[in-house]
Short mmCIF file of C-alpha atoms in Angstrom, two decimals:
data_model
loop_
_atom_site.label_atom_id
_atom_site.label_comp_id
_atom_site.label_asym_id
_atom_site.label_seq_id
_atom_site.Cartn_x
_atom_site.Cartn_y
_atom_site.Cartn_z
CA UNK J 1 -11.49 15.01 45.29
CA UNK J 2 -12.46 11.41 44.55
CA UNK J 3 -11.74 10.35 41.18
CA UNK J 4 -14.42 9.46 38.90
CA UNK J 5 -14.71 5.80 37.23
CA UNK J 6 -16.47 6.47 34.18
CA UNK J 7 -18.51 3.37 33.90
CA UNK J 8 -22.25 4.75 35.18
CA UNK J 9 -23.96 2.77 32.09
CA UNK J 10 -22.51 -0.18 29.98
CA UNK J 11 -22.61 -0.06 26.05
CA UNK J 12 -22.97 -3.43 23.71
CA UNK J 13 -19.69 -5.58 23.98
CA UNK J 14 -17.68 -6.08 21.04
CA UNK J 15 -14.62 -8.03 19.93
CA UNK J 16 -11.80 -6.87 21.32
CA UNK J 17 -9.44 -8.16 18.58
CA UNK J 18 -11.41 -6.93 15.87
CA UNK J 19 -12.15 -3.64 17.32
CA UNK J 20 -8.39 -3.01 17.64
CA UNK J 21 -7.98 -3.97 14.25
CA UNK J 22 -10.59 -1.74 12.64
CA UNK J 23 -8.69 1.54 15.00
CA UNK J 24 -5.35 0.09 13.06
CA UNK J 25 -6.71 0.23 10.03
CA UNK J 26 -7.66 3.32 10.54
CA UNK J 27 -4.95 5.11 11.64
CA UNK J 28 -3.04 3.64 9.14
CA UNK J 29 -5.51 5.37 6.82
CA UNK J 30 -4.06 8.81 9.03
CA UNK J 31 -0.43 8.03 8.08
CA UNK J 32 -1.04 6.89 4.73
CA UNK J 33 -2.78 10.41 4.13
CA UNK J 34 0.25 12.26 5.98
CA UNK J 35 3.26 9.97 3.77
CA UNK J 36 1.53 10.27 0.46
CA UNK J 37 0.11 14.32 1.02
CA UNK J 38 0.98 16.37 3.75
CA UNK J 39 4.63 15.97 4.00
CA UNK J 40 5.07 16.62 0.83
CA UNK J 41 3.50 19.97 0.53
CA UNK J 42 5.35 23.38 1.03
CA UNK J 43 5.31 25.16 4.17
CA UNK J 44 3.41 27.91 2.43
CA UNK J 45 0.61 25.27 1.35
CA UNK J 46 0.34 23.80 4.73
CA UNK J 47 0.12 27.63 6.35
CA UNK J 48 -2.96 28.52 4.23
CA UNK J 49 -5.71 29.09 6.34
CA UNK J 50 -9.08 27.91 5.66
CA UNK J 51 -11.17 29.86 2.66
CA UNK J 52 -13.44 30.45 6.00
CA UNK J 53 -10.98 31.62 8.01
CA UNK J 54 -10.28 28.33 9.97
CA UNK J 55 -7.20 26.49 10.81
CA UNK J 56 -4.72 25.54 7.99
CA UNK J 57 -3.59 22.17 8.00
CA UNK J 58 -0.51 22.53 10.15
CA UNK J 59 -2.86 23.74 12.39
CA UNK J 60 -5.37 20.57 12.24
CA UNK J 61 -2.33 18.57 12.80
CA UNK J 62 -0.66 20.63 15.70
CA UNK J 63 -3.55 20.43 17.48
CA UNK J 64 -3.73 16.62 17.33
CA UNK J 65 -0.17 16.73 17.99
CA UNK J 66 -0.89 18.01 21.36
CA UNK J 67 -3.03 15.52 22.25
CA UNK J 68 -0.96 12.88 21.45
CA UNK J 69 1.92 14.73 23.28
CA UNK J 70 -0.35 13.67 26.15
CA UNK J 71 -2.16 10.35 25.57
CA UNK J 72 0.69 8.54 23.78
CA UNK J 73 2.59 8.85 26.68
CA UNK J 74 -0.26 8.19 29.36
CA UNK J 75 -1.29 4.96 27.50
CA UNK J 76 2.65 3.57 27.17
CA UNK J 77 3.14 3.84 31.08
CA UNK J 78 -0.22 2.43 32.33
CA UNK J 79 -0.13 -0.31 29.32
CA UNK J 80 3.73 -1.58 30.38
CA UNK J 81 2.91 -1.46 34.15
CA UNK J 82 -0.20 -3.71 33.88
CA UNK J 83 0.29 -7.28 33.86
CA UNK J 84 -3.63 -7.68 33.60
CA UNK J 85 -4.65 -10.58 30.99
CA UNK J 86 -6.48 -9.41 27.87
CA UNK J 87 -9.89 -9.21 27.25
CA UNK J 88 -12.11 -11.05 24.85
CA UNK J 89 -14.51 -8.33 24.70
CA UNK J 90 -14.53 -4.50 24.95
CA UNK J 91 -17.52 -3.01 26.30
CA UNK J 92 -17.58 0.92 25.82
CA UNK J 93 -18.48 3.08 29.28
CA UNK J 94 -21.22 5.94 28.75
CA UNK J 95 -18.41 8.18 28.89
CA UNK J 96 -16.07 6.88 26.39
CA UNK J 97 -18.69 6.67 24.55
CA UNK J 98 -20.33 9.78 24.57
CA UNK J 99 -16.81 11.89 23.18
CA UNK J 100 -16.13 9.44 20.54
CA UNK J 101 -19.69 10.34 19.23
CA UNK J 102 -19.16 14.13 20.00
CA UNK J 103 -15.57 13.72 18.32
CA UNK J 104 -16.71 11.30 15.38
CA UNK J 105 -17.29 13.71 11.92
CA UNK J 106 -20.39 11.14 11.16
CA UNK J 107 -22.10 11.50 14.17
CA UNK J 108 -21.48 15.09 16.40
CA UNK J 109 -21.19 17.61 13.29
CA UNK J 110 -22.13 20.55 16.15
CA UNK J 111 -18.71 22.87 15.31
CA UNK J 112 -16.45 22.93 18.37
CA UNK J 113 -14.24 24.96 20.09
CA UNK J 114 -10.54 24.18 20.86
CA UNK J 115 -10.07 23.71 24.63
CA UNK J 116 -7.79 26.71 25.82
CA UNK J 117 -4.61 24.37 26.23
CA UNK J 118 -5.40 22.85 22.65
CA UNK J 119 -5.23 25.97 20.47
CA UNK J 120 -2.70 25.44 17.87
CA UNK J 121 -0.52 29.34 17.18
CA UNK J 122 -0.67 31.07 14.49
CA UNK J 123 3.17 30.61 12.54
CA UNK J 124 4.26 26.78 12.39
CA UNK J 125 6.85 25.12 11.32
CA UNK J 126 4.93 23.05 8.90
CA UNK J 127 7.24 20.69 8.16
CA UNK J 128 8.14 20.00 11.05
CA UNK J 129 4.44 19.21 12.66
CA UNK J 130 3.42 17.13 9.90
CA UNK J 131 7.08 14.88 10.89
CA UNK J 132 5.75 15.08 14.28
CA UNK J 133 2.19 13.56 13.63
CA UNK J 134 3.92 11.27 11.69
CA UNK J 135 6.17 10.13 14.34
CA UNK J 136 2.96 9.35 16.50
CA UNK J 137 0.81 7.96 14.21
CA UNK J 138 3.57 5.20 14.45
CA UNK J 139 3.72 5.40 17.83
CA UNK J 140 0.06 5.11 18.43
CA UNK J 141 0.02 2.04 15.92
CA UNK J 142 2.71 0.17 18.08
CA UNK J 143 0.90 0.62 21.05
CA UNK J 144 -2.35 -0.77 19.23
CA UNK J 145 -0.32 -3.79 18.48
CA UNK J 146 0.75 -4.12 22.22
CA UNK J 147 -2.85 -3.92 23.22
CA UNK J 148 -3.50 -7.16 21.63
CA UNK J 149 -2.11 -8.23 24.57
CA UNK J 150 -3.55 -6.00 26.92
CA UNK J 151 -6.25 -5.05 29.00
CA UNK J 152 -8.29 -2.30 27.44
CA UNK J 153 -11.14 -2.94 29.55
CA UNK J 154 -9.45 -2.37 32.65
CA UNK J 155 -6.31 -0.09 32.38
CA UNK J 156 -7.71 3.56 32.92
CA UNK J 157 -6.39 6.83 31.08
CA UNK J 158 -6.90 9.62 32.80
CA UNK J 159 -8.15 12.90 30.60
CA UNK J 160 -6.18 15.65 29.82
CA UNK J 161 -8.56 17.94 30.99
CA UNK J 162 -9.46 16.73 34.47
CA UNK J 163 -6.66 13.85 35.60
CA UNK J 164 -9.30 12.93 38.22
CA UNK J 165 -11.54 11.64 35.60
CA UNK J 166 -10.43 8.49 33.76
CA UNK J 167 -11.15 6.64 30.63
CA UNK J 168 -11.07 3.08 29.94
CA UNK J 169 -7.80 2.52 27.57
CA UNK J 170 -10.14 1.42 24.78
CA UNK J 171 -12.39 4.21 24.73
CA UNK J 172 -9.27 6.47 24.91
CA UNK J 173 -8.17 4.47 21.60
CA UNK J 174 -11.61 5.15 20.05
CA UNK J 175 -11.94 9.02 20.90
CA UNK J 176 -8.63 9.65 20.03
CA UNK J 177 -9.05 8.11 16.60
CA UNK J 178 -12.61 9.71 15.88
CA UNK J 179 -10.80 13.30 16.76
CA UNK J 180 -7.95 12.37 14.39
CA UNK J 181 -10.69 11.59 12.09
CA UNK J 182 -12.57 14.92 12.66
CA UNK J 183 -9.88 16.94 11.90
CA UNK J 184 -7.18 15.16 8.93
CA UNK J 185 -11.20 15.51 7.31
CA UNK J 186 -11.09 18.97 8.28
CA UNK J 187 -7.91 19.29 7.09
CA UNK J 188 -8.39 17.51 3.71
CA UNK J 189 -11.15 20.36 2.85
CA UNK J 190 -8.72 23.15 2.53
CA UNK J 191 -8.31 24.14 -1.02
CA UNK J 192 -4.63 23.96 -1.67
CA UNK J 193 -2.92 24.45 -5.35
CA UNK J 194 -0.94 21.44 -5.89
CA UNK J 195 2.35 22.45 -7.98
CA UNK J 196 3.62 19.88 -10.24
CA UNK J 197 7.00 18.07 -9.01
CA UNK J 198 10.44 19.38 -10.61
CA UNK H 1 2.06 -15.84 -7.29
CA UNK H 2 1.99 -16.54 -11.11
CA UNK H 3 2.87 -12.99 -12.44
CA UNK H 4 5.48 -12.65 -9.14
CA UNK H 5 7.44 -15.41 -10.36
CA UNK H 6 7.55 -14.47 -13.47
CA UNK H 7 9.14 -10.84 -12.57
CA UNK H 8 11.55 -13.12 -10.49
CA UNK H 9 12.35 -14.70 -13.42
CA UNK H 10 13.03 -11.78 -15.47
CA UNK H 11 14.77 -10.34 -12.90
CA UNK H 12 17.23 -13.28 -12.54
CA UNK H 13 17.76 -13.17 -16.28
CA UNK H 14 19.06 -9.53 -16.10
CA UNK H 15 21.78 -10.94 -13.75
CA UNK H 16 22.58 -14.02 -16.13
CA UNK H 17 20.91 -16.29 -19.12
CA UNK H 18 19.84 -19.14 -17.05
CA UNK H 19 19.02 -21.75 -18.97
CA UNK H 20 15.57 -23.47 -18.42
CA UNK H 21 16.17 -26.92 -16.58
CA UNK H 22 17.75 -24.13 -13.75
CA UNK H 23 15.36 -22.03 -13.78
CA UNK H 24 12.76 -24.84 -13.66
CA UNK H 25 14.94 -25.85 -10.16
CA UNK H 26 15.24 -22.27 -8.79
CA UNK H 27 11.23 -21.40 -9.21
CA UNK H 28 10.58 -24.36 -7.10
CA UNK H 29 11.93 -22.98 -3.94
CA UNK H 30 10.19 -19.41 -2.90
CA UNK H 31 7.10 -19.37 -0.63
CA UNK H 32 4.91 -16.10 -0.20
CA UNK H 33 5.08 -14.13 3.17
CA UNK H 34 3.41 -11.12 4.19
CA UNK H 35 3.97 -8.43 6.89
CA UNK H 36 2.27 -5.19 8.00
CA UNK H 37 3.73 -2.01 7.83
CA UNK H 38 6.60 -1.41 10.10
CA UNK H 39 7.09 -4.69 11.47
CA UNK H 40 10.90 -6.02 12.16
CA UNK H 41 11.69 -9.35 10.01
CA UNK H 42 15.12 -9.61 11.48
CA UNK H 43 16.48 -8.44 14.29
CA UNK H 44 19.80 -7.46 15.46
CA UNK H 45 21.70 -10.49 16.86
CA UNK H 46 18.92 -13.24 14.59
CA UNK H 47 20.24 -15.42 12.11
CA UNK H 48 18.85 -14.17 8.39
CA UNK H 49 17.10 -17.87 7.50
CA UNK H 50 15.91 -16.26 4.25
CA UNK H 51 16.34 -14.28 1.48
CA UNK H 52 13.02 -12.30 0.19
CA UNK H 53 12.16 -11.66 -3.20
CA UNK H 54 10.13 -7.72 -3.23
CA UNK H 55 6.77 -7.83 -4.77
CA UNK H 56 5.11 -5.11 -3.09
CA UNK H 57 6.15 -2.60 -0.23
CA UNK H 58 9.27 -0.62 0.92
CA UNK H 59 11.36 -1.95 3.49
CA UNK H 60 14.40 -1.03 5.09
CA UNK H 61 17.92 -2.44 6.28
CA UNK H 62 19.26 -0.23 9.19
CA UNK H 63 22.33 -0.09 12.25
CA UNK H 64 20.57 1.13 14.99
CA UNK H 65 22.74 0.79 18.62
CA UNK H 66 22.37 1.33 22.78
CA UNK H 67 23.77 5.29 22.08
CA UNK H 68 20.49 5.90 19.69
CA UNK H 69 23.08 6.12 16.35
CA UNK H 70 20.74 5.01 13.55
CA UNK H 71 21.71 4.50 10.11
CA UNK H 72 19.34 3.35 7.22
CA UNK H 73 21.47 1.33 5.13
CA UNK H 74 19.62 0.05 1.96
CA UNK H 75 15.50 0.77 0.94
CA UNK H 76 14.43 -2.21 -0.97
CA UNK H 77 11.26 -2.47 -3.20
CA UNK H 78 9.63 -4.75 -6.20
CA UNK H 79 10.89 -6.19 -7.89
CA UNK H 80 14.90 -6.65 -6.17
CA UNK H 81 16.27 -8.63 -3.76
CA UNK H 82 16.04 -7.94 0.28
CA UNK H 83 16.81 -9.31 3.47
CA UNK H 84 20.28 -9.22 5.43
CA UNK H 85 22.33 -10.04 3.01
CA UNK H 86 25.29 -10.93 4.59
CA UNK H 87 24.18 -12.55 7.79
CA UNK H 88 22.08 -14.59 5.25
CA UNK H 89 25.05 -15.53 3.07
CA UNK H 90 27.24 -16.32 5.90
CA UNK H 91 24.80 -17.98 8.12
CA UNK H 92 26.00 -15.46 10.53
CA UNK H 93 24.32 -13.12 13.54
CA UNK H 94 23.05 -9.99 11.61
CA UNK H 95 24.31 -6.48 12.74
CA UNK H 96 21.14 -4.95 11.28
CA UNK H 97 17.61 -4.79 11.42
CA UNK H 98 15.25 -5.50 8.41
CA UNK H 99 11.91 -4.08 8.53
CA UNK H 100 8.92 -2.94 6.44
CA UNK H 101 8.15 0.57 5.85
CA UNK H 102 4.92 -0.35 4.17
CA UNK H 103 2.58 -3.24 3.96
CA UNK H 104 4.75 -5.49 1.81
CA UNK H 105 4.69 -8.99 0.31
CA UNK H 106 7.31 -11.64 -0.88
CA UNK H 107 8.56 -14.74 -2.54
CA UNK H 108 11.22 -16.13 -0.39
CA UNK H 109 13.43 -19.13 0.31
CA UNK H 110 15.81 -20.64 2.93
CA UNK H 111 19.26 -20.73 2.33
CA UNK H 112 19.33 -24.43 2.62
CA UNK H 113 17.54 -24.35 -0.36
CA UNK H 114 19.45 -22.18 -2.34
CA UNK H 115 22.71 -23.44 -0.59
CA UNK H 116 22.23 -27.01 -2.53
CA UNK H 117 20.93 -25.59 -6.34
CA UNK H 118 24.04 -23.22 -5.92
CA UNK H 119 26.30 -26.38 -4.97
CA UNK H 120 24.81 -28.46 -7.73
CA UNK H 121 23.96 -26.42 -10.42
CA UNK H 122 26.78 -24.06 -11.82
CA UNK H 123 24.46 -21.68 -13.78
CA UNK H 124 22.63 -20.54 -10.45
CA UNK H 125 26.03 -19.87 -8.56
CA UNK H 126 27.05 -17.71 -11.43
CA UNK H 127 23.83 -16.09 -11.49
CA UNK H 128 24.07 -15.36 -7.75
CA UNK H 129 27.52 -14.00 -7.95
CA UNK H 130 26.44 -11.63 -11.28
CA UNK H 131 23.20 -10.26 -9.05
CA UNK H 132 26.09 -9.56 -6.13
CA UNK H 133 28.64 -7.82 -7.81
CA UNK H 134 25.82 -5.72 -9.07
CA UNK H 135 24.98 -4.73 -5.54
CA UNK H 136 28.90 -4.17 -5.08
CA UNK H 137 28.75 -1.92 -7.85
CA UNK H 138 25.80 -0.18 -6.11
CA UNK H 139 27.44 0.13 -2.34
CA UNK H 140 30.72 1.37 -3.51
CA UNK H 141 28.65 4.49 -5.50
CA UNK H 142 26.76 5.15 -2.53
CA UNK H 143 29.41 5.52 -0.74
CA UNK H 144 31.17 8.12 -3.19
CA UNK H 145 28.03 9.83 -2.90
CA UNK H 146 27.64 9.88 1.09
CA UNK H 147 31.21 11.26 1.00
CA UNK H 148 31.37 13.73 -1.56
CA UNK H 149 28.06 14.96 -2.26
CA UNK H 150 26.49 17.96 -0.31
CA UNK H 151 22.86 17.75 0.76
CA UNK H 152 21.42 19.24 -2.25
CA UNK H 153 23.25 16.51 -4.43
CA UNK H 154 22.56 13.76 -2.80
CA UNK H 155 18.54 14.87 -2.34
CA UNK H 156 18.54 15.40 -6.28
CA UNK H 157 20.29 12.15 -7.31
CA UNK H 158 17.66 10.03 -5.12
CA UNK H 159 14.98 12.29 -6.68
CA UNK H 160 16.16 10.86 -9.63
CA UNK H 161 16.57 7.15 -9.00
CA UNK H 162 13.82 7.16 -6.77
CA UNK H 163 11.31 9.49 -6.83
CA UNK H 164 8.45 7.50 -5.68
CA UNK H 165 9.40 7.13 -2.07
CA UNK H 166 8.57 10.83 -1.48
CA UNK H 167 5.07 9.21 -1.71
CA UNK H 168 5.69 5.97 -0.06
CA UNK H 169 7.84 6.64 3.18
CA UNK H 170 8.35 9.51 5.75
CA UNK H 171 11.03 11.91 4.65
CA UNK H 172 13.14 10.99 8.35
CA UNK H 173 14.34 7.71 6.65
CA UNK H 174 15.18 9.65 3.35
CA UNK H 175 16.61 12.14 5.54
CA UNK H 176 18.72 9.24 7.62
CA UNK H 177 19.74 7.37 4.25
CA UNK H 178 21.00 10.00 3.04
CA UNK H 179 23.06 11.41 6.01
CA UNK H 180 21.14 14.83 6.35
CA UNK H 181 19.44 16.53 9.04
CA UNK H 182 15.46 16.08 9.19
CA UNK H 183 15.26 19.94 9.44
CA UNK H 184 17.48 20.05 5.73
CA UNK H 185 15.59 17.70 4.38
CA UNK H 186 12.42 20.27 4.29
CA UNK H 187 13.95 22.82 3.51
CA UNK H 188 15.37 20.75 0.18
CA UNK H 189 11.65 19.95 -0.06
CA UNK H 190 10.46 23.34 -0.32
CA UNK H 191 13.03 24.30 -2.97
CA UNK H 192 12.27 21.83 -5.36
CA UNK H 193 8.55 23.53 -5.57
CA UNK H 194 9.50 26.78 -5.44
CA UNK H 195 11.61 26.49 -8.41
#
């Protein structure tokens, strides 16, 4: 099977310095919520399921978790092994594109469902998952930093769900960040008792 | 930059009653400086040129080595000293790394600088040597506490002196500092709510 460039219709260009800075900034918003909340609620606060039955907030983050299990990793190989000069400008494919609006919580607020693969269990180890998201989070802003100095117009990701298909590495940054997005919101909207500190 | 130096100067006072014409000299020679969150000031093997003053941010002083052993040393915050201590006081390689765990922001100044107002002004070597054996004093209790505490002791005593990095930092470098396993250090978590 030939593999699919995804770059059948050019978006606007932007910056690419300030675009990376505005996906730091808001990841760093993603940690910031994980440091000051999530890790320090108790496993049975980050268990509770949704009042409408949805996922509880280890499960938000597990999911996510799994994606980054596969991007982070994707995006640190191709990144190191390119020695392709940075761009000035970032221009977004129609793919690219087209899932950070179906990920972003502004724009695509059609409810989803979980690819197969990306359906967190039931029992987590809370703790443990939030530790985990924080861990990339960190990850994911080191690699923004290295992408200063990186192509992101012309290193290719493939997707997770069909390696034959591949995203530019800055539209990969962008859809990756408007899912995070989508779902620390989701997350956020689950009623939890807050217990004051001993 | 106004209110910073003055909680430098207050915080120099605690270690000894400068008197003004010093303090006057010693306000002269700090410079802000930024840096992001979880960028490395000084690296292993790098001369420490300076010696920051905290006015916003946690950072970190930790061993890290080729076999993955990491140990987080010291967490610094407003309004204390930070830096590499040592390699900056002996002009010496440091064995450490120093590096923000949050956005952070400093006053700080070279040790040329501070060399010469410690070689010609008496007050700000004594000064200096007061704010050190305070941080002996500190050390040698942390180590007591590394060696004879259990987990649960050592998680409630830094509840206690500081319980605002719960907040601030992830719990794997509270977990590291204090010499427990990540996995402990939830389950310490969880107690403390339960009860």
């Amino acid at each position: 099977m030939a593999e699919f460039y995804d770059q059948i219709k050019d978006m606007k260009s932007v910056n690419s310095e300030e675009l990376i800075n505005s996906l730091e900034d808001q990841v760093s918003k993603h940690l910031d919520q994980a440091i000051m909340v999530y890790q320090n609620l108790s496993e049975a606060q980050l268990n509770k399921q949704a009042a409408d039955g949805g996922w509880s907030i280890a499960q938000c983050l597990d999911h996510l978790n799994a994606y980054g299990d596969y991007y982070l990793p994707q995006m640190e190989k191709r990144m190191a092994s390119s020695n392709l000069p940075s761009s000035l400008t970032f221009t977004s494919s129609w793919l690219g594109n087209y899932f950070t609006d179906m990920l972003d919580p502004d724009k695509g607020k059609r409810k989803m469902k979980a690819f197969k693969d990306y359906r967190p269990a039931v029992a987590l180890d809370g703790h443990a998952v939030v530790a985990k998201f924080i861990q990339q989070q960190e990850t994911f802003i080191r690699l923004l930093r290295k992408a200063h100095y990186n192509n992101i117009n012309k290193i290719w990701i493939p997707i997770s769900i069909s390696r034959f298909i591949k995203m530019k590495l800055g539209d990969t940054f962008r859809f990756l960040i408007a899912h995070n997005e989508r779902h620390v919101r989701q997350a956020n909207r689950i009623e939890i008792k807050t217990t004051v500190q001993a | 930059m106004v209110r910073n130096i003055d909680d430098l100067k207050i915080l120099v006072h605690q270690f000894h009653d400068l008197p003004e014409e010093d303090w006057e000299a010693l306000s002269k020679i700090w410079t802000p400086f930024e840096a992001g969150r979880k960028e490395i000031i000084t690296g292993m093997g790098t001369k420490e040129k300076w010696l920051y003053f905290v006015t916003e941010g946690v950072q970190r002083v930790y061993y890290y080595d080729e076999h993955g052993h990491e140990a987080t040393i010291i967490f610094m915050y407003a309004p204390s000293f930070a830096g590499v201590l040592d390699s900056f006081l002996l002009q010496k390689p440091s064995k450490y790394y120093f590096e923000t765990l949050t956005p952070s922001k400093f006053l700080r100044t070279s040790f040329q600088d501070l060399d010469e107002l410690m070689r010609s002004r008496h007050n700000i070597e004594t000064m200096i040597r007061k704010g050190l054996s305070g941080t002996i004093s500190g050390l040698l209790e942390r180590l007591v506490e590394l060696q004879c505490f259990s987990s649960e002791e050592k998680f409630s005593s830094l509840l206690k002196r500081s319980p605002h990095l719960l907040q601030l930092i992830p719990h794997k470098y509270l977990a590291n500092y204090l010499g427990i396993d990540p996995t402990n250090f939830s389950k310490l978590m969880n107690s403390i709510k339960i009860r």
